[in-house]
mmCIF file with all atom_site columns, C-alpha atoms in Angstrom:
data_model
loop_
_atom_site.group_PDB
_atom_site.id
_atom_site.type_symbol
_atom_site.label_atom_id
_atom_site.label_alt_id
_atom_site.label_comp_id
_atom_site.label_asym_id
_atom_site.label_entity_id
_atom_site.label_seq_id
_atom_site.pdbx_PDB_ins_code
_atom_site.Cartn_x
_atom_site.Cartn_y
_atom_site.Cartn_z
_atom_site.occupancy
_atom_site.B_iso_or_equiv
_atom_site.pdbx_formal_charge
_atom_site.auth_seq_id
_atom_site.auth_comp_id
_atom_site.auth_asym_id
_atom_site.auth_atom_id
_atom_site.pdbx_PDB_model_num
ATOM 1   C CA . MET K 1 1   ? -3.496  1.793   -13.244 1.00 78.00 ? 1   MET K CA 1
ATOM 2   C CA . PRO K 1 2   ? -3.803  -1.847  -14.384 1.00 91.00 ? 2   PRO K CA 1
ATOM 3   C CA . LYS K 1 3   ? -4.861  -4.362  -11.774 1.00 96.00 ? 3   LYS K CA 1
ATOM 4   C CA . LEU K 1 4   ? -5.187  -8.102  -11.361 1.00 96.00 ? 4   LEU K CA 1
ATOM 5   C CA . MET K 1 5   ? -8.589  -9.205  -9.999  1.00 98.00 ? 5   MET K CA 1
ATOM 6   C CA . VAL K 1 6   ? -8.144  -12.066 -7.536  1.00 98.00 ? 6   VAL K CA 1
ATOM 7   C CA . VAL K 1 7   ? -11.433 -12.183 -5.574  1.00 98.00 ? 7   VAL K CA 1
ATOM 8   C CA . ASN K 1 8   ? -14.729 -10.554 -6.473  1.00 98.00 ? 8   ASN K CA 1
ATOM 9   C CA . ASN K 1 9   ? -17.845 -11.673 -4.613  1.00 97.00 ? 9   ASN K CA 1
ATOM 10  C CA . ASP K 1 10  ? -20.675 -10.304 -2.466  1.00 97.00 ? 10  ASP K CA 1
ATOM 11  C CA . TYR K 1 11  ? -18.380 -10.011 0.565   1.00 97.00 ? 11  TYR K CA 1
ATOM 12  C CA . ALA K 1 12  ? -15.127 -8.672  -0.810  1.00 98.00 ? 12  ALA K CA 1
ATOM 13  C CA . THR K 1 13  ? -12.930 -7.676  -3.698  1.00 98.00 ? 13  THR K CA 1
ATOM 14  C CA . LEU K 1 14  ? -9.198  -8.384  -3.720  1.00 98.00 ? 14  LEU K CA 1
ATOM 15  C CA . VAL K 1 15  ? -6.978  -6.895  -6.401  1.00 98.00 ? 15  VAL K CA 1
ATOM 16  C CA . TYR K 1 16  ? -3.271  -6.565  -6.992  1.00 98.00 ? 16  TYR K CA 1
ATOM 17  C CA . TYR K 1 17  ? -1.598  -3.571  -8.664  1.00 98.00 ? 17  TYR K CA 1
ATOM 18  C CA . PRO K 1 18  ? 1.536   -4.904  -10.419 1.00 97.00 ? 18  PRO K CA 1
ATOM 19  C CA . GLU K 1 19  ? 3.088   -1.495  -11.157 1.00 97.00 ? 19  GLU K CA 1
ATOM 20  C CA . THR K 1 20  ? 3.074   -0.393  -7.523  1.00 97.00 ? 20  THR K CA 1
ATOM 21  C CA . GLN K 1 21  ? 3.048   -3.849  -5.896  1.00 98.00 ? 21  GLN K CA 1
ATOM 22  C CA . ILE K 1 22  ? -0.012  -3.100  -3.754  1.00 98.00 ? 22  ILE K CA 1
ATOM 23  C CA . VAL K 1 23  ? -2.420  -5.713  -2.433  1.00 98.00 ? 23  VAL K CA 1
ATOM 24  C CA . HIS K 1 24  ? -5.862  -4.096  -2.032  1.00 98.00 ? 24  HIS K CA 1
ATOM 25  C CA . HIS K 1 25  ? -8.937  -5.591  -0.416  1.00 98.00 ? 25  HIS K CA 1
ATOM 26  C CA . THR K 1 26  ? -12.363 -3.983  -0.111  1.00 98.00 ? 26  THR K CA 1
ATOM 27  C CA . PHE K 1 27  ? -14.946 -5.462  2.245   1.00 97.00 ? 27  PHE K CA 1
ATOM 28  C CA . HIS K 1 28  ? -18.451 -4.827  0.927   1.00 97.00 ? 28  HIS K CA 1
ATOM 29  C CA . LYS K 1 29  ? -20.398 -5.947  3.993   1.00 95.00 ? 29  LYS K CA 1
ATOM 30  C CA . PRO K 1 30  ? -19.716 -7.497  7.408   1.00 93.00 ? 30  PRO K CA 1
ATOM 31  C CA . MET K 1 31  ? -17.553 -10.520 6.818   1.00 91.00 ? 31  MET K CA 1
ATOM 32  C CA . VAL K 1 32  ? -18.294 -14.078 7.834   1.00 92.00 ? 32  VAL K CA 1
ATOM 33  C CA . SER K 1 33  ? -15.317 -16.006 9.110   1.00 96.00 ? 33  SER K CA 1
ATOM 34  C CA . GLU K 1 34  ? -14.797 -18.255 6.077   1.00 97.00 ? 34  GLU K CA 1
ATOM 35  C CA . GLU K 1 35  ? -14.886 -15.389 3.558   1.00 97.00 ? 35  GLU K CA 1
ATOM 36  C CA . PHE K 1 36  ? -12.774 -13.104 5.769   1.00 97.00 ? 36  PHE K CA 1
ATOM 37  C CA . ARG K 1 37  ? -10.015 -15.658 6.151   1.00 98.00 ? 37  ARG K CA 1
ATOM 38  C CA . ALA K 1 38  ? -10.098 -16.639 2.466   1.00 98.00 ? 38  ALA K CA 1
ATOM 39  C CA . VAL K 1 39  ? -9.556  -13.033 1.338   1.00 98.00 ? 39  VAL K CA 1
ATOM 40  C CA . LEU K 1 40  ? -6.711  -12.423 3.783   1.00 98.00 ? 40  LEU K CA 1
ATOM 41  C CA . ASN K 1 41  ? -5.025  -15.719 2.899   1.00 98.00 ? 41  ASN K CA 1
ATOM 42  C CA . ALA K 1 42  ? -5.293  -14.903 -0.808  1.00 98.00 ? 42  ALA K CA 1
ATOM 43  C CA . GLY K 1 43  ? -3.594  -11.587 -0.008  1.00 98.00 ? 43  GLY K CA 1
ATOM 44  C CA . ILE K 1 44  ? -0.687  -13.413 1.604   1.00 98.00 ? 44  ILE K CA 1
ATOM 45  C CA . ASP K 1 45  ? -0.345  -15.467 -1.570  1.00 98.00 ? 45  ASP K CA 1
ATOM 46  C CA . LEU K 1 46  ? -0.027  -12.202 -3.521  1.00 98.00 ? 46  LEU K CA 1
ATOM 47  C CA . LEU K 1 47  ? 2.597   -10.826 -1.123  1.00 98.00 ? 47  LEU K CA 1
ATOM 48  C CA . GLU K 1 48  ? 4.662   -13.991 -1.528  1.00 98.00 ? 48  GLU K CA 1
ATOM 49  C CA . LYS K 1 49  ? 4.238   -14.425 -5.283  1.00 98.00 ? 49  LYS K CA 1
ATOM 50  C CA . HIS K 1 50  ? 5.000   -10.807 -6.196  1.00 98.00 ? 50  HIS K CA 1
ATOM 51  C CA . LYS K 1 51  ? 7.418   -9.912  -3.367  1.00 98.00 ? 51  LYS K CA 1
ATOM 52  C CA . ALA K 1 52  ? 4.998   -7.117  -2.441  1.00 98.00 ? 52  ALA K CA 1
ATOM 53  C CA . THR K 1 53  ? 5.213   -5.131  0.803   1.00 98.00 ? 53  THR K CA 1
ATOM 54  C CA . LYS K 1 54  ? 2.147   -2.844  0.658   1.00 98.00 ? 54  LYS K CA 1
ATOM 55  C CA . TRP K 1 55  ? -1.473  -3.552  1.578   1.00 98.00 ? 55  TRP K CA 1
ATOM 56  C CA . LEU K 1 56  ? -4.526  -1.307  1.325   1.00 98.00 ? 56  LEU K CA 1
ATOM 57  C CA . SER K 1 57  ? -7.453  -2.417  3.497   1.00 98.00 ? 57  SER K CA 1
ATOM 58  C CA . ASP K 1 58  ? -10.736 -0.732  2.643   1.00 98.00 ? 58  ASP K CA 1
ATOM 59  C CA . ASP K 1 59  ? -12.828 -1.848  5.606   1.00 96.00 ? 59  ASP K CA 1
ATOM 60  C CA . ARG K 1 60  ? -15.611 0.725   5.275   1.00 95.00 ? 60  ARG K CA 1
ATOM 61  C CA . GLY K 1 61  ? -18.188 -2.003  4.602   1.00 95.00 ? 61  GLY K CA 1
ATOM 62  C CA . ASN K 1 62  ? -17.127 -4.304  7.413   1.00 91.00 ? 62  ASN K CA 1
ATOM 63  C CA . GLY K 1 63  ? -18.282 -4.474  11.007  1.00 88.00 ? 63  GLY K CA 1
ATOM 64  C CA . ALA K 1 64  ? -16.478 -5.546  14.151  1.00 88.00 ? 64  ALA K CA 1
ATOM 65  C CA . LEU K 1 65  ? -14.847 -8.975  13.868  1.00 90.00 ? 65  LEU K CA 1
ATOM 66  C CA . SER K 1 66  ? -15.707 -11.954 16.027  1.00 93.00 ? 66  SER K CA 1
ATOM 67  C CA . GLU K 1 67  ? -13.331 -12.805 18.868  1.00 94.00 ? 67  GLU K CA 1
ATOM 68  C CA . ALA K 1 68  ? -12.227 -15.893 16.939  1.00 97.00 ? 68  ALA K CA 1
ATOM 69  C CA . ASP K 1 69  ? -11.391 -13.904 13.790  1.00 96.00 ? 69  ASP K CA 1
ATOM 70  C CA . THR K 1 70  ? -9.620  -11.226 15.809  1.00 94.00 ? 70  THR K CA 1
ATOM 71  C CA . GLU K 1 71  ? -7.488  -13.881 17.515  1.00 96.00 ? 71  GLU K CA 1
ATOM 72  C CA . TRP K 1 72  ? -6.794  -15.657 14.206  1.00 97.00 ? 72  TRP K CA 1
ATOM 73  C CA . SER K 1 73  ? -5.787  -12.377 12.557  1.00 96.00 ? 73  SER K CA 1
ATOM 74  C CA . MET K 1 74  ? -3.311  -11.478 15.261  1.00 96.00 ? 74  MET K CA 1
ATOM 75  C CA . THR K 1 75  ? -1.772  -14.863 16.018  1.00 97.00 ? 75  THR K CA 1
ATOM 76  C CA . ASN K 1 76  ? -2.003  -16.740 12.728  1.00 98.00 ? 76  ASN K CA 1
ATOM 77  C CA . TRP K 1 77  ? -2.479  -14.405 9.775   1.00 98.00 ? 77  TRP K CA 1
ATOM 78  C CA . PHE K 1 78  ? -0.356  -11.414 10.833  1.00 98.00 ? 78  PHE K CA 1
ATOM 79  C CA . PRO K 1 79  ? 2.882   -13.361 11.430  1.00 98.00 ? 79  PRO K CA 1
ATOM 80  C CA . ARG K 1 80  ? 2.472   -15.112 8.066   1.00 98.00 ? 80  ARG K CA 1
ATOM 81  C CA . ALA K 1 81  ? 1.803   -11.797 6.280   1.00 98.00 ? 81  ALA K CA 1
ATOM 82  C CA . VAL K 1 82  ? 4.936   -10.230 7.781   1.00 98.00 ? 82  VAL K CA 1
ATOM 83  C CA . GLU K 1 83  ? 6.944   -13.339 6.884   1.00 98.00 ? 83  GLU K CA 1
ATOM 84  C CA . ALA K 1 84  ? 5.652   -12.922 3.307   1.00 98.00 ? 84  ALA K CA 1
ATOM 85  C CA . GLY K 1 85  ? 7.036   -9.367  3.210   1.00 98.00 ? 85  GLY K CA 1
ATOM 86  C CA . TRP K 1 86  ? 4.271   -7.048  4.470   1.00 98.00 ? 86  TRP K CA 1
ATOM 87  C CA . LYS K 1 87  ? 5.712   -3.722  5.712   1.00 98.00 ? 87  LYS K CA 1
ATOM 88  C CA . PHE K 1 88  ? 3.222   -0.919  4.899   1.00 98.00 ? 88  PHE K CA 1
ATOM 89  C CA . TRP K 1 89  ? -0.498  -0.782  5.705   1.00 98.00 ? 89  TRP K CA 1
ATOM 90  C CA . ALA K 1 90  ? -3.007  1.832   4.561   1.00 98.00 ? 90  ALA K CA 1
ATOM 91  C CA . LEU K 1 91  ? -6.256  1.276   6.455   1.00 97.00 ? 91  LEU K CA 1
ATOM 92  C CA . VAL K 1 92  ? -9.542  2.878   5.378   1.00 97.00 ? 92  VAL K CA 1
ATOM 93  C CA . VAL K 1 93  ? -11.814 2.756   8.417   1.00 94.00 ? 93  VAL K CA 1
ATOM 94  C CA . PRO K 1 94  ? -15.585 2.253   8.529   1.00 87.00 ? 94  PRO K CA 1
ATOM 95  C CA . ALA K 1 95  ? -17.997 4.816   9.936   1.00 81.00 ? 95  ALA K CA 1
ATOM 96  C CA . ASP K 1 96  ? -19.309 2.330   12.533  1.00 81.00 ? 96  ASP K CA 1
ATOM 97  C CA . PHE K 1 97  ? -17.815 3.137   15.948  1.00 83.00 ? 97  PHE K CA 1
ATOM 98  C CA . MET K 1 98  ? -17.542 -0.476  17.145  1.00 81.00 ? 98  MET K CA 1
ATOM 99  C CA . ALA K 1 99  ? -15.847 -1.523  13.923  1.00 80.00 ? 99  ALA K CA 1
ATOM 100 C CA . ARG K 1 100 ? -13.358 1.359   14.292  1.00 84.00 ? 100 ARG K CA 1
ATOM 101 C CA . LEU K 1 101 ? -12.723 0.385   17.902  1.00 84.00 ? 101 LEU K CA 1
ATOM 102 C CA . ASN K 1 102 ? -12.037 -3.192  16.823  1.00 83.00 ? 102 ASN K CA 1
ATOM 103 C CA . LEU K 1 103 ? -9.578  -1.985  14.167  1.00 89.00 ? 103 LEU K CA 1
ATOM 104 C CA . GLN K 1 104 ? -7.737  0.186   16.690  1.00 90.00 ? 104 GLN K CA 1
ATOM 105 C CA . GLU K 1 105 ? -6.707  -3.018  18.435  1.00 88.00 ? 105 GLU K CA 1
ATOM 106 C CA . PHE K 1 106 ? -5.036  -4.196  15.197  1.00 93.00 ? 106 PHE K CA 1
ATOM 107 C CA . VAL K 1 107 ? -3.390  -0.836  14.511  1.00 94.00 ? 107 VAL K CA 1
ATOM 108 C CA . ASP K 1 108 ? -1.854  -0.699  17.985  1.00 94.00 ? 108 ASP K CA 1
ATOM 109 C CA . SER K 1 109 ? -0.669  -4.308  17.947  1.00 94.00 ? 109 SER K CA 1
ATOM 110 C CA . TYR K 1 110 ? 0.746   -4.291  14.420  1.00 96.00 ? 110 TYR K CA 1
ATOM 111 C CA . TYR K 1 111 ? 2.478   -0.934  14.906  1.00 95.00 ? 111 TYR K CA 1
ATOM 112 C CA . GLU K 1 112 ? 4.210   -2.254  18.020  1.00 95.00 ? 112 GLU K CA 1
ATOM 113 C CA . LYS K 1 113 ? 5.475   -5.167  15.906  1.00 95.00 ? 113 LYS K CA 1
ATOM 114 C CA . GLY K 1 114 ? 7.062   -2.866  13.326  1.00 95.00 ? 114 GLY K CA 1
ATOM 115 C CA . LEU K 1 115 ? 4.421   -2.357  10.638  1.00 97.00 ? 115 LEU K CA 1
ATOM 116 C CA . ARG K 1 116 ? 4.252   1.165   9.209   1.00 98.00 ? 116 ARG K CA 1
ATOM 117 C CA . ILE K 1 117 ? 0.589   2.229   9.276   1.00 98.00 ? 117 ILE K CA 1
ATOM 118 C CA . MET K 1 118 ? -1.525  5.160   8.129   1.00 97.00 ? 118 MET K CA 1
ATOM 119 C CA . VAL K 1 119 ? -5.280  5.404   8.765   1.00 95.00 ? 119 VAL K CA 1
ATOM 120 C CA . PHE K 1 120 ? -7.610  7.033   6.232   1.00 95.00 ? 120 PHE K CA 1
ATOM 121 C CA . VAL K 1 121 ? -11.282 7.731   5.561   1.00 94.00 ? 121 VAL K CA 1
ATOM 122 C CA . ASP K 1 122 ? -10.742 8.021   1.784   1.00 96.00 ? 122 ASP K CA 1
ATOM 123 C CA . PRO K 1 123 ? -9.438  5.038   -0.240  1.00 97.00 ? 123 PRO K CA 1
ATOM 124 C CA . GLU K 1 124 ? -7.891  7.270   -2.928  1.00 97.00 ? 124 GLU K CA 1
ATOM 125 C CA . ALA K 1 125 ? -5.769  9.042   -0.309  1.00 98.00 ? 125 ALA K CA 1
ATOM 126 C CA . ALA K 1 126 ? -4.737  5.669   1.074   1.00 98.00 ? 126 ALA K CA 1
ATOM 127 C CA . LEU K 1 127 ? -3.722  4.420   -2.367  1.00 98.00 ? 127 LEU K CA 1
ATOM 128 C CA . THR K 1 128 ? -1.777  7.620   -3.055  1.00 98.00 ? 128 THR K CA 1
ATOM 129 C CA . TRP K 1 129 ? 0.151   7.232   0.209   1.00 98.00 ? 129 TRP K CA 1
ATOM 130 C CA . LEU K 1 130 ? 1.139   3.660   -0.634  1.00 98.00 ? 130 LEU K CA 1
ATOM 131 C CA . GLU K 1 131 ? 2.184   4.650   -4.148  1.00 97.00 ? 131 GLU K CA 1
ATOM 132 C CA . THR K 1 132 ? 4.659   7.182   -2.711  1.00 97.00 ? 132 THR K CA 1
ATOM 133 C CA . LEU K 1 133 ? 6.502   4.525   -0.699  1.00 95.00 ? 133 LEU K CA 1
#
């Protein structure tokens, strides 16, 4: 499937799949605040520009977020992403227990606010699920 490369650095990759309108980030290692926020903000730009509604988060390489980034994600980034059209989230979780625990907080909060979410350990399964929507 063709893809548009948006970000590709030591911390993360962000691509967009035009045929299926999926925003897809992969975190390669624990994120620092500046890089984390830049990738997520670039994803919002893709949602807006392409009228996309689906996001695949491959967080297997990430660790638990700082309190500041957790707060920013929930109160700043999430409302803007939903406003941009985000409706479906496929989340690939890391093996690290604390990182998974941190992500559970997002899953619970975002689900309560209407986001449709599926959690995976395999990115291909996550992509397949989004493609069926």
